[in-house]
GROMACS .gro file of C-alpha atoms in nm:
model
   62
    1MET     CA    1   2.867   0.191   0.231
    2GLU     CA    2   2.574   0.006   0.386
    3PHE     CA    3   2.214   0.125   0.369
    4LYS     CA    4   1.925  -0.017   0.568
    5LEU     CA    5   1.584   0.062   0.419
    6ARG     CA    6   1.230  -0.040   0.505
    7ALA     CA    7   1.019  -0.049   0.190
    8ASN     CA    8   0.649   0.024   0.236
    9ILE     CA    9   0.448  -0.102  -0.057
   10VAL     CA   10   0.097   0.018  -0.136
   11MET     CA   11  -0.108  -0.238  -0.324
   12SER     CA   12  -0.431  -0.162  -0.507
   13ARG     CA   13  -0.717  -0.356  -0.658
   14GLU     CA   14  -0.965  -0.216  -0.906
   15LEU     CA   15  -1.324  -0.289  -0.811
   16THR     CA   16  -1.650  -0.249  -1.003
   17VAL     CA   17  -1.967  -0.224  -0.796
   18GLU     CA   18  -2.329  -0.136  -0.867
   19ALA     CA   19  -2.466   0.124  -0.624
   20GLU     CA   20  -2.707   0.415  -0.596
   21ASN     CA   21  -2.444   0.655  -0.453
   22LEU     CA   22  -2.076   0.681  -0.368
   23LYS     CA   23  -2.125   0.591   0.001
   24GLU     CA   24  -2.304   0.269  -0.091
   25ALA     CA   25  -2.033   0.190  -0.349
   26MET     CA   26  -1.760   0.244  -0.089
   27ASP     CA   27  -1.942   0.024   0.163
   28LYS     CA   28  -1.975  -0.254  -0.094
   29ALA     CA   29  -1.609  -0.216  -0.193
   30GLN     CA   30  -1.505  -0.236   0.173
   31ALA     CA   31  -1.700  -0.560   0.212
   32MET     CA   32  -1.540  -0.700  -0.104
   33MET     CA   33  -1.191  -0.618   0.027
   34GLY     CA   34  -1.273  -0.807   0.347
   35GLU     CA   35  -1.291  -1.130   0.148
   36PRO     CA   36  -0.975  -1.335   0.082
   37ILE     CA   37  -0.758  -1.170  -0.184
   38THR     CA   38  -0.478  -1.331  -0.383
   39TYR     CA   39  -0.156  -1.142  -0.453
   40LYS     CA   40  -0.217  -1.166  -0.829
   41ASP     CA   41  -0.537  -0.958  -0.783
   42LEU     CA   42  -0.329  -0.666  -0.653
   43THR     CA   43  -0.112  -0.411  -0.832
   44MET     CA   44   0.174  -0.224  -0.670
   45THR     CA   45   0.085   0.146  -0.696
   46LYS     CA   46   0.342   0.310  -0.469
   47VAL     CA   47   0.665   0.231  -0.286
   48TYR     CA   48   0.813   0.456  -0.021
   49TYR     CA   49   1.098   0.410   0.222
   50ASP     CA   50   1.143   0.503   0.584
   51ASP     CA   51   1.369   0.427   0.880
   52VAL     CA   52   1.673   0.480   0.662
   53ARG     CA   53   2.021   0.434   0.806
   54MET     CA   54   2.357   0.475   0.640
   55ASP     CA   55   2.661   0.326   0.814
   56GLY     CA   56   2.469   0.320   1.143
   57GLN     CA   57   2.366   0.688   1.124
   58GLU     CA   58   1.993   0.756   1.102
   59LEU     CA   59   1.892   0.972   0.807
   60VAL     CA   60   1.570   1.168   0.783
   61VAL     CA   61   1.392   1.116   0.454
   62LYS     CA   62   1.122   1.367   0.362
   0.00000   0.00000   0.00000
């Protein structure tokens, strides 16, 4: 039997920022994430699959 899967991988990076409030912290974190990031700085936190087919028949995965 042949399966065709598309793996979607969610990667995360832990950040520490100094800020007066959560909005400011999120803005600073967003700016930090805009800088170049190496793969080793990221951790896989979730994997999910979609567009699954088995022997040419599309399956719905929920």
